[in-house]
PDB file of N, CA and C in Angstrom:
ATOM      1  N   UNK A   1    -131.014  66.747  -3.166  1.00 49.00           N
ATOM      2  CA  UNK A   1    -131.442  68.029  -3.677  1.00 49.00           C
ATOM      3  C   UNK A   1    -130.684  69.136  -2.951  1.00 49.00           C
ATOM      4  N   UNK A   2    -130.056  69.888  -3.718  1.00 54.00           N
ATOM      5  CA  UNK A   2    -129.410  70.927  -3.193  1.00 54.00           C
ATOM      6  C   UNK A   2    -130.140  72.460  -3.079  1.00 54.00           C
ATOM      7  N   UNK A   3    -130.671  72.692  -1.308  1.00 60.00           N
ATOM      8  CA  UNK A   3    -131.642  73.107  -0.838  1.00 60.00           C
ATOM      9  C   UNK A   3    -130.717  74.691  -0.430  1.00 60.00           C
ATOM     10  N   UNK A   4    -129.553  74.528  -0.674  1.00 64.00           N
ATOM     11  CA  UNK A   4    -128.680  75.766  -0.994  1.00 64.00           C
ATOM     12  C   UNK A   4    -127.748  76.532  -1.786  1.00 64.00           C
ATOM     13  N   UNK A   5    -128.885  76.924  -2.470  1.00 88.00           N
ATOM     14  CA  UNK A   5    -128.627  76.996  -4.406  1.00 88.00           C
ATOM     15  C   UNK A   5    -127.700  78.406  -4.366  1.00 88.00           C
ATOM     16  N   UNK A   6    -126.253  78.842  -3.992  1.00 92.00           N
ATOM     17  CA  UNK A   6    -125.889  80.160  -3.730  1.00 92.00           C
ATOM     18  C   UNK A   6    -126.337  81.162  -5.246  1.00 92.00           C
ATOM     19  N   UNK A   7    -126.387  80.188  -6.266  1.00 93.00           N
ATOM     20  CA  UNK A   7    -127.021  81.474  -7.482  1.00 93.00           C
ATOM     21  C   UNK A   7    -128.418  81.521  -7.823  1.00 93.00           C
ATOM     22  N   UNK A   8    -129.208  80.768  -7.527  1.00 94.00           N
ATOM     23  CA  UNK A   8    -130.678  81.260  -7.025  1.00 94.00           C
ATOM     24  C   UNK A   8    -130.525  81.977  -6.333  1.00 94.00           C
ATOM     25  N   UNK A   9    -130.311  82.092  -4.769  1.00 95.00           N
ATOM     26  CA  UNK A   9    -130.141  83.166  -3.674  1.00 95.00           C
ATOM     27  C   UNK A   9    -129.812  84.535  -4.283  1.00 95.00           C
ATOM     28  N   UNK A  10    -128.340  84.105  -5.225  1.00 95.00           N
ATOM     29  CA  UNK A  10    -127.809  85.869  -5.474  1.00 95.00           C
ATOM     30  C   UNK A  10    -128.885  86.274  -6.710  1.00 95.00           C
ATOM     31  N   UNK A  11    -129.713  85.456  -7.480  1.00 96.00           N
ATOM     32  CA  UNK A  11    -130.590  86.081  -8.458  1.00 96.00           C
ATOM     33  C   UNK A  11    -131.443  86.402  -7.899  1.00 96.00           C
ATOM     34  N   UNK A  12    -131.960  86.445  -6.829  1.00 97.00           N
ATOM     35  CA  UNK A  12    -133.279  86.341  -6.507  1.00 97.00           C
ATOM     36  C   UNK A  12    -133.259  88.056  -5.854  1.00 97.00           C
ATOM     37  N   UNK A  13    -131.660  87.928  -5.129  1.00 97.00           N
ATOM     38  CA  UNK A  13    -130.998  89.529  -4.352  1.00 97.00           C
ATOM     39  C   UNK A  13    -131.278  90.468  -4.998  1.00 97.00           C
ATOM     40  N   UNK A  14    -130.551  89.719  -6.825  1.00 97.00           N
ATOM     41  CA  UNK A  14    -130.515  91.027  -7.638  1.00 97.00           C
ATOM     42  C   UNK A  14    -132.075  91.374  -8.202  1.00 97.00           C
ATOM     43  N   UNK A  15    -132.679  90.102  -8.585  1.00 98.00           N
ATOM     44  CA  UNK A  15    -134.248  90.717  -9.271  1.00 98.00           C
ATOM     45  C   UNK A  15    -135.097  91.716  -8.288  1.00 98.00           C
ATOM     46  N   UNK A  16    -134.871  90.863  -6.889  1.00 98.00           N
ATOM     47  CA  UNK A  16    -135.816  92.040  -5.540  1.00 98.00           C
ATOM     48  C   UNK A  16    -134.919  93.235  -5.765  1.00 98.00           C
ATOM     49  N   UNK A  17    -133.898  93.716  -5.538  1.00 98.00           N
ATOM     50  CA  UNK A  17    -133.565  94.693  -6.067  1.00 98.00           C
ATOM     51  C   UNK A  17    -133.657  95.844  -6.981  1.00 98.00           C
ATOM     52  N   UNK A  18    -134.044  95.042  -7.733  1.00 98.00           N
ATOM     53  CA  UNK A  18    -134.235  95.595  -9.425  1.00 98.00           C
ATOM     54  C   UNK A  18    -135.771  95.926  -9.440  1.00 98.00           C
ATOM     55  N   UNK A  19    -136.374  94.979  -9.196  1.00 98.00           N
ATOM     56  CA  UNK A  19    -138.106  95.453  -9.063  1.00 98.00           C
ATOM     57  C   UNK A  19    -138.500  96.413  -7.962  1.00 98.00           C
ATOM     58  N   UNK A  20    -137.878  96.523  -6.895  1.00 98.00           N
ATOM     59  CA  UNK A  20    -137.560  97.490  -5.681  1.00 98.00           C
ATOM     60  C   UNK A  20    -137.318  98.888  -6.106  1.00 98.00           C
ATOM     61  N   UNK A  21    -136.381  98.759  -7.369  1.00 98.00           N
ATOM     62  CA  UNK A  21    -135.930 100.037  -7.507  1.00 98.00           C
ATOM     63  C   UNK A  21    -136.707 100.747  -8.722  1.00 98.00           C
ATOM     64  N   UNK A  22    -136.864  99.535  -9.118  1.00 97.00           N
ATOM     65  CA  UNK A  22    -138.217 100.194 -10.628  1.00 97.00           C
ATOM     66  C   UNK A  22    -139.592 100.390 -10.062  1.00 97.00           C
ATOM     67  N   UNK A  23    -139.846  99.790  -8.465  1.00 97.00           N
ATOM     68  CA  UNK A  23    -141.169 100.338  -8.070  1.00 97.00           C
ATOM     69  C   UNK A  23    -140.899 101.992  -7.656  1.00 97.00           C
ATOM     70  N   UNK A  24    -139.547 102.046  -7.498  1.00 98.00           N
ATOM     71  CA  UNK A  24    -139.534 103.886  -6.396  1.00 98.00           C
ATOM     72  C   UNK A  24    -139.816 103.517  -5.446  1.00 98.00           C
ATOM     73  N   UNK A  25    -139.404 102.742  -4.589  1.00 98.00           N
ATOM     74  CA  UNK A  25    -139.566 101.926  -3.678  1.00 98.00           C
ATOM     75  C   UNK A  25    -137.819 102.214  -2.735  1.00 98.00           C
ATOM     76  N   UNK A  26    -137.725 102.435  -1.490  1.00 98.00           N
ATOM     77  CA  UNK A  26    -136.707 102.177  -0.469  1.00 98.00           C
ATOM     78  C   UNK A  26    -136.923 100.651   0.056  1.00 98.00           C
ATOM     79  N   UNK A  27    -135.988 100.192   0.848  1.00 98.00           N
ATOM     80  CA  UNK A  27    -136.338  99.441   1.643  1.00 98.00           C
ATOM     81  C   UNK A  27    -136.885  99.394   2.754  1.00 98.00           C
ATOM     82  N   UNK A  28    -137.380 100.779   3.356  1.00 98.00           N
ATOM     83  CA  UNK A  28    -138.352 100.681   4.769  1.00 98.00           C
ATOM     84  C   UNK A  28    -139.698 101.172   3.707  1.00 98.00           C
ATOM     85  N   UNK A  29    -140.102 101.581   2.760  1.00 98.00           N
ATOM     86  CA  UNK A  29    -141.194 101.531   2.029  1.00 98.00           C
ATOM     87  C   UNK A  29    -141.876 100.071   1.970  1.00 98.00           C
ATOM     88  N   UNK A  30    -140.661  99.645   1.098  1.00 98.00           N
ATOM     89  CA  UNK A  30    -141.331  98.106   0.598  1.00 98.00           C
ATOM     90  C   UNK A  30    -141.640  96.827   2.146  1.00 98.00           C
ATOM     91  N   UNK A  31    -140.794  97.399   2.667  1.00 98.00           N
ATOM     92  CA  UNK A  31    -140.931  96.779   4.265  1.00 98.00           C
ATOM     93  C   UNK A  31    -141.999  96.897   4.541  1.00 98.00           C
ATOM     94  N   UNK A  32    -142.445  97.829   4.714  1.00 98.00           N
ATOM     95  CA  UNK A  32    -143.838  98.719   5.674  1.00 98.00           C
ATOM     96  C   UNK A  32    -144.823  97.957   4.871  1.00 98.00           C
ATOM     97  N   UNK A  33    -144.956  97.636   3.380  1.00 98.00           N
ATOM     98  CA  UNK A  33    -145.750  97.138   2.290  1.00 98.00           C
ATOM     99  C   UNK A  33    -146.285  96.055   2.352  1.00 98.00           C
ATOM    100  N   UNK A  34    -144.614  95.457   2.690  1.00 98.00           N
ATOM    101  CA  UNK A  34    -145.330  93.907   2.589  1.00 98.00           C
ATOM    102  C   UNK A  34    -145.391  93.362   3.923  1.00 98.00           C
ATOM    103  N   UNK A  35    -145.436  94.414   5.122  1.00 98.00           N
ATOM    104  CA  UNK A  35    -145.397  94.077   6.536  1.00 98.00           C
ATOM    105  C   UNK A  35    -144.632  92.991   7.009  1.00 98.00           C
ATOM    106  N   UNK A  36    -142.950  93.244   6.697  1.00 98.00           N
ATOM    107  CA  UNK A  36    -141.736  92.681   7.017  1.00 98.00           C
ATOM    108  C   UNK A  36    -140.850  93.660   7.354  1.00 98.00           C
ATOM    109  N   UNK A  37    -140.036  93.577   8.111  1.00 98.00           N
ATOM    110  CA  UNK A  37    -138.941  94.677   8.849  1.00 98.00           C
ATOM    111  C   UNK A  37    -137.822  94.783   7.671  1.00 98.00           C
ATOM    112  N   UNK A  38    -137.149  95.743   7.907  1.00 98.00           N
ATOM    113  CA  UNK A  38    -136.253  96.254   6.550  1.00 98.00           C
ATOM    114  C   UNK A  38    -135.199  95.526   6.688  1.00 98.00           C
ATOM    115  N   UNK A  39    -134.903  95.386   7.997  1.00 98.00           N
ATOM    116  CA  UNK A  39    -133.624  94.056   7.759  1.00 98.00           C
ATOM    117  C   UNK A  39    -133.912  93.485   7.060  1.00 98.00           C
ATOM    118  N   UNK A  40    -135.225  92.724   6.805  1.00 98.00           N
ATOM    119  CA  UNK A  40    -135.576  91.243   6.286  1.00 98.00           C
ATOM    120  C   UNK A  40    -135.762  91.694   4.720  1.00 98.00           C
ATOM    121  N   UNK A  41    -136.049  93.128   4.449  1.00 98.00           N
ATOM    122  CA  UNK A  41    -135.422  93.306   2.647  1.00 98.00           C
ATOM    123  C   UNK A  41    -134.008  93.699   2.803  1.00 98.00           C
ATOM    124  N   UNK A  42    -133.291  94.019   3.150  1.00 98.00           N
ATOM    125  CA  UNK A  42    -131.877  93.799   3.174  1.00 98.00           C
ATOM    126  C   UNK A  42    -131.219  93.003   3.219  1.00 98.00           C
ATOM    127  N   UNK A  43    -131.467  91.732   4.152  1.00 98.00           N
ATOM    128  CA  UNK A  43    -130.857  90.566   4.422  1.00 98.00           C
ATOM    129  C   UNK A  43    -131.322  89.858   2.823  1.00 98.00           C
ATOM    130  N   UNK A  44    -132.461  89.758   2.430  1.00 98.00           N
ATOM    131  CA  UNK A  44    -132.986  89.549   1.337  1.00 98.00           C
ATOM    132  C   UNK A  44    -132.074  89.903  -0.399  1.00 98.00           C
ATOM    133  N   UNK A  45    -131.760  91.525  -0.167  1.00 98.00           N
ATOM    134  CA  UNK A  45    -131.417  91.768  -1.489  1.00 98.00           C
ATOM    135  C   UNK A  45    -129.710  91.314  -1.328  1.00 98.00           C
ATOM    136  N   UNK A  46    -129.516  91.184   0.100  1.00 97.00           N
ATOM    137  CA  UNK A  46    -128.198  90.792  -0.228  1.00 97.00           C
ATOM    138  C   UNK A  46    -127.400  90.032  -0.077  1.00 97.00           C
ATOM    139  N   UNK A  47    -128.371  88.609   0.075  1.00 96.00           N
ATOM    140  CA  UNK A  47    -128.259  87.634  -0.488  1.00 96.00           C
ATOM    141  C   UNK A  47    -128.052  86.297   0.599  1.00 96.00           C
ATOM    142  N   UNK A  48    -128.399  87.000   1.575  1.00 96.00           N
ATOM    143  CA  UNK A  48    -128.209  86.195   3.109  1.00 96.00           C
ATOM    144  C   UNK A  48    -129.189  85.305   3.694  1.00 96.00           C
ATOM    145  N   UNK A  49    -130.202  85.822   3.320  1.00 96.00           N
ATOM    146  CA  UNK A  49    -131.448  84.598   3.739  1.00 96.00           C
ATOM    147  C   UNK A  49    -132.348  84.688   2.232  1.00 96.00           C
ATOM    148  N   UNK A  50    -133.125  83.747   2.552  1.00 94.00           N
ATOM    149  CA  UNK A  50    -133.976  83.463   1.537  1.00 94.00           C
ATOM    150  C   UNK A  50    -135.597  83.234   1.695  1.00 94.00           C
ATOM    151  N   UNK A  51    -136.553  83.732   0.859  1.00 95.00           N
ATOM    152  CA  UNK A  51    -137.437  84.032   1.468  1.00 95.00           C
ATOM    153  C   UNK A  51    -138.528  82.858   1.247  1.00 95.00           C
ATOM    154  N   UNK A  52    -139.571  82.360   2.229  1.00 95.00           N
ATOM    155  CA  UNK A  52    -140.364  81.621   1.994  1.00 95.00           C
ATOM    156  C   UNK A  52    -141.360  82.400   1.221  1.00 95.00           C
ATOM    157  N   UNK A  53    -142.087  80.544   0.989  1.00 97.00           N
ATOM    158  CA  UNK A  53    -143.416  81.368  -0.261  1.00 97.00           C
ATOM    159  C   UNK A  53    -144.499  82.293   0.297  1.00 97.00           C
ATOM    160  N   UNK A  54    -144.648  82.259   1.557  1.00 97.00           N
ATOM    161  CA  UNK A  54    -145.390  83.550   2.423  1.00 97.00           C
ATOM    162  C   UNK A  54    -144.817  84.746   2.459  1.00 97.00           C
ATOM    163  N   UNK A  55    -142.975  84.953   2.753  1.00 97.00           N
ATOM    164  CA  UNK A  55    -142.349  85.861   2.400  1.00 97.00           C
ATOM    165  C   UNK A  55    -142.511  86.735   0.976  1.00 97.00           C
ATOM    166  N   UNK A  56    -142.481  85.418   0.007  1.00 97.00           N
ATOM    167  CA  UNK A  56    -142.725  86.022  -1.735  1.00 97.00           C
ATOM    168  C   UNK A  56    -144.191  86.329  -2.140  1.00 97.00           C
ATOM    169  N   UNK A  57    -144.579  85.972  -0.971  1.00 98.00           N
ATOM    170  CA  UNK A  57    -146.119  86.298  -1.670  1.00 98.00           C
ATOM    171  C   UNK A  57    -146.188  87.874  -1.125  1.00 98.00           C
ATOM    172  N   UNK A  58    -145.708  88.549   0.097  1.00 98.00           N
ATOM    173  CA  UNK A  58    -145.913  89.406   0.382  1.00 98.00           C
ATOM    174  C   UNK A  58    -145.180  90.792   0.170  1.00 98.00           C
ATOM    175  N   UNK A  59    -143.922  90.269  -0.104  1.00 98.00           N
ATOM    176  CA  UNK A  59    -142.565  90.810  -1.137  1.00 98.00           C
ATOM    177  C   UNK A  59    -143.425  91.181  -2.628  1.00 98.00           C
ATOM    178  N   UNK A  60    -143.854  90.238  -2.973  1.00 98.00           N
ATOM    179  CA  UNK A  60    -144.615  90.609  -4.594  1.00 98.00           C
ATOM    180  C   UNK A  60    -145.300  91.673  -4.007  1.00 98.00           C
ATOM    181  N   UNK A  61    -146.515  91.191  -2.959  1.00 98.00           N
ATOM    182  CA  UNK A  61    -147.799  92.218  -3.021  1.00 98.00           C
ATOM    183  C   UNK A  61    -147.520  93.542  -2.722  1.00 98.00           C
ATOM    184  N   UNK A  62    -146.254  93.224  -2.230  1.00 98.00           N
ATOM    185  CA  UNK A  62    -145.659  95.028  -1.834  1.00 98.00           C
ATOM    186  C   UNK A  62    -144.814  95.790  -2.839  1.00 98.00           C
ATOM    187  N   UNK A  63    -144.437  95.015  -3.994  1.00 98.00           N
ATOM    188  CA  UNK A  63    -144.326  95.731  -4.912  1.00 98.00           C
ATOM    189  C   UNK A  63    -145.460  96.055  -6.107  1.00 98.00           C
ATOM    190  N   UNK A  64    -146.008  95.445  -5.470  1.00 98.00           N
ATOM    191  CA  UNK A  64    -147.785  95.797  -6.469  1.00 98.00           C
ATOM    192  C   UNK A  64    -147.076  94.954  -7.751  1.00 98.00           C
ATOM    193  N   UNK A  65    -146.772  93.732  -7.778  1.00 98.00           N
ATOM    194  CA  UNK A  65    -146.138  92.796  -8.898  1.00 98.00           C
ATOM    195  C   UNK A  65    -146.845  91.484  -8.520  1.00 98.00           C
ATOM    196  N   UNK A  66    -147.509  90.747  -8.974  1.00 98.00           N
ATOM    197  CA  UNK A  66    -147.646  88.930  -9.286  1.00 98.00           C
ATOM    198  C   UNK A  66    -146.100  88.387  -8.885  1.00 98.00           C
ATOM    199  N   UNK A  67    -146.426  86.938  -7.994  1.00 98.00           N
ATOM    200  CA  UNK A  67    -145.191  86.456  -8.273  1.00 98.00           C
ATOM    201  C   UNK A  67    -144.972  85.811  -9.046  1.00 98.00           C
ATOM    202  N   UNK A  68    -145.568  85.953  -9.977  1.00 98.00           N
ATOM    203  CA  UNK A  68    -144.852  84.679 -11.234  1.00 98.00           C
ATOM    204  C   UNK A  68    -144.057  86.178 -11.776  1.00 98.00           C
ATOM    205  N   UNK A  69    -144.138  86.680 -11.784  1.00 98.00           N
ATOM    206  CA  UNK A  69    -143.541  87.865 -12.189  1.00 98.00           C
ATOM    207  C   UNK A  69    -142.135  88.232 -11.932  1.00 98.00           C
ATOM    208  N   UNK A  70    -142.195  87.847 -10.382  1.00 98.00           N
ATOM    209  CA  UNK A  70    -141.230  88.229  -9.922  1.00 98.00           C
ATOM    210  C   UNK A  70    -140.319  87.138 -10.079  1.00 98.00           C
ATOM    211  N   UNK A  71    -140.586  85.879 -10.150  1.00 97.00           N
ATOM    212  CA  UNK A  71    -140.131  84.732 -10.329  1.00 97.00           C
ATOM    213  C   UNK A  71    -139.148  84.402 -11.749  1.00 97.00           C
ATOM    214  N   UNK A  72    -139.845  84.805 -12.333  1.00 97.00           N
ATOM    215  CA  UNK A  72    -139.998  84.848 -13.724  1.00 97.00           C
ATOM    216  C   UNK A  72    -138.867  86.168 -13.763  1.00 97.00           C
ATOM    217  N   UNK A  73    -138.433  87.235 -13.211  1.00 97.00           N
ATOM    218  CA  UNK A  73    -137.369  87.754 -13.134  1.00 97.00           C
ATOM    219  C   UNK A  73    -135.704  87.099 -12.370  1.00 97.00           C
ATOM    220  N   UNK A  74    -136.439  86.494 -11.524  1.00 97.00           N
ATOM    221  CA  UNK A  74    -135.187  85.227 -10.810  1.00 97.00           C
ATOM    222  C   UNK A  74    -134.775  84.606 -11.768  1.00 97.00           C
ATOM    223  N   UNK A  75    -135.728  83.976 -12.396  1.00 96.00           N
ATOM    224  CA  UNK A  75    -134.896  82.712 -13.837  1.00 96.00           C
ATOM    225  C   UNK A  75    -134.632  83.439 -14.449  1.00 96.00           C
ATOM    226  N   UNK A  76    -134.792  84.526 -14.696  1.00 96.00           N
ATOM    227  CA  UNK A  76    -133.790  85.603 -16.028  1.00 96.00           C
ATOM    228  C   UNK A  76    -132.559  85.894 -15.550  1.00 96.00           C
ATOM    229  N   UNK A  77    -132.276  86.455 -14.205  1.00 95.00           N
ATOM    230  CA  UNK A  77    -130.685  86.219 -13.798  1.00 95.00           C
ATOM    231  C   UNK A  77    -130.303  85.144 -13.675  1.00 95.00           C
ATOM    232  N   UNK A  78    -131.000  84.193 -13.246  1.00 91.00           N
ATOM    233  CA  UNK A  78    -130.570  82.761 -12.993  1.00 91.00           C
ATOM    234  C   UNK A  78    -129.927  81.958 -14.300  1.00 91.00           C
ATOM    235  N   UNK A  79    -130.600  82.463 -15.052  1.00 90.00           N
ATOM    236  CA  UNK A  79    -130.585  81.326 -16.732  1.00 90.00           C
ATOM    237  C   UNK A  79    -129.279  82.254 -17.283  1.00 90.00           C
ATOM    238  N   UNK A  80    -128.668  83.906 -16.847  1.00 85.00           N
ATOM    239  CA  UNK A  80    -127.806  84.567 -17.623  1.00 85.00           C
ATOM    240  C   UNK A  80    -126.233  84.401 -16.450  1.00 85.00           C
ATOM    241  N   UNK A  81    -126.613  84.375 -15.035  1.00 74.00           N
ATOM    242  CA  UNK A  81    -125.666  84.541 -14.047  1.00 74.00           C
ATOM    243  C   UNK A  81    -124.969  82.909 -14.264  1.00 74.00           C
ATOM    244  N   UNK A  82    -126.261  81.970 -13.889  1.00 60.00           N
ATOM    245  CA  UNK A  82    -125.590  80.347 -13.590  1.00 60.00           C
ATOM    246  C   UNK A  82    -124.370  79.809 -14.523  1.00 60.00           C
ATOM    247  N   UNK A  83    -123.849  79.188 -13.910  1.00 56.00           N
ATOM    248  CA  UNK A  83    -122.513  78.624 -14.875  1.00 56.00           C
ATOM    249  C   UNK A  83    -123.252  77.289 -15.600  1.00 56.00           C
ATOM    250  N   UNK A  84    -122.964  77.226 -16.766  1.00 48.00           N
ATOM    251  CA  UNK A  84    -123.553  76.067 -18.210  1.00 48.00           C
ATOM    252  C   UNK A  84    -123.401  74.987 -17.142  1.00 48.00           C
ATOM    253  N   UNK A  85    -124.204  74.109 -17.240  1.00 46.00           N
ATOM    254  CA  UNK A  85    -124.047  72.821 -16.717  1.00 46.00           C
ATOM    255  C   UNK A  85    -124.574  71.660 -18.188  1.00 46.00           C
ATOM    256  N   UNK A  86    -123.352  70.484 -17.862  1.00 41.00           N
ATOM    257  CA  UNK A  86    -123.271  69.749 -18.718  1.00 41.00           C
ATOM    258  C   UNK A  86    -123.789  68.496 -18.507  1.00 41.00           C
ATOM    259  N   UNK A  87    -124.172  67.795 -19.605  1.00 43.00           N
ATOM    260  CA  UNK A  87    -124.925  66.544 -19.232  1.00 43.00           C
ATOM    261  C   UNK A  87    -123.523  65.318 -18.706  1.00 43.00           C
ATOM    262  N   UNK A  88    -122.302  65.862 -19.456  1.00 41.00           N
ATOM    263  CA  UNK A  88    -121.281  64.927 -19.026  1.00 41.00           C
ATOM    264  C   UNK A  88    -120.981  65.158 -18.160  1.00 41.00           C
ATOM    265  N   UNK A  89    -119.861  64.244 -17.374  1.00 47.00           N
ATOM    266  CA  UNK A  89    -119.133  64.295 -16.110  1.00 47.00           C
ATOM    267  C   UNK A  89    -117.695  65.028 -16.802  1.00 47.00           C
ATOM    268  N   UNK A  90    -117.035  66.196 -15.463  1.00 47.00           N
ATOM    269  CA  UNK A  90    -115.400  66.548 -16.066  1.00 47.00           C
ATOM    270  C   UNK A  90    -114.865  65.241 -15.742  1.00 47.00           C
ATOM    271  N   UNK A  91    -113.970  65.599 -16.780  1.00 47.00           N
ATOM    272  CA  UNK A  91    -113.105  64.364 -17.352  1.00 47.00           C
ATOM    273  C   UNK A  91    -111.885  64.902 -16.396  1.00 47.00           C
ATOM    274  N   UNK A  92    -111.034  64.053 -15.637  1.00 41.00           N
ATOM    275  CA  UNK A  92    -109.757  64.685 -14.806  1.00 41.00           C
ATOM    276  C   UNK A  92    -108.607  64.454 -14.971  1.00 41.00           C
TER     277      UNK A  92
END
């Protein structure tokens, strides 16, 4: 299982981002919110660490969002960013 998915990570940068910025939200706001330091939404939106499900639970609650919500914005970049994957093997 590949436990270092680099386009999960960068969807996940861009959706916190995107819900960040549609809350009117900074990053020492949403910090202070979800009682995490602003590095850790920075390092976050840009794409460097990745957040546990205690992290996302508190990332959501600080944008006043559900995480299926927010989740559910990850697989929308994820399903438009990811490259097609095929059931065959490349042929060489």
């Amino acid at each position: 299982m590949n436990r270092q998915n680099e386009h999960l990570v960068a969807a996940f940068a861009v959706a916190l981002s995107e819900q960040r910025e549609q809350a009117r939200l900074t990053q020492e706001e949403l910090a202070d919110r979800a009682d995490v330091s602003a590095r850790f939404v920075s390092l976050l939106e840009t794409g460097r660490r990745q957040p546990s499900l205690s992290a996302l639970h508190a990332i959501s609650a600080g944008l006043g969002i559900r995480m299926q919500d927010l989740v559910a914005e990850v697989e929308r970049h994820l399903e438009h960013d990811e490259p097609r994957r095929t059931d065959r093997p490349e042929q060489a």
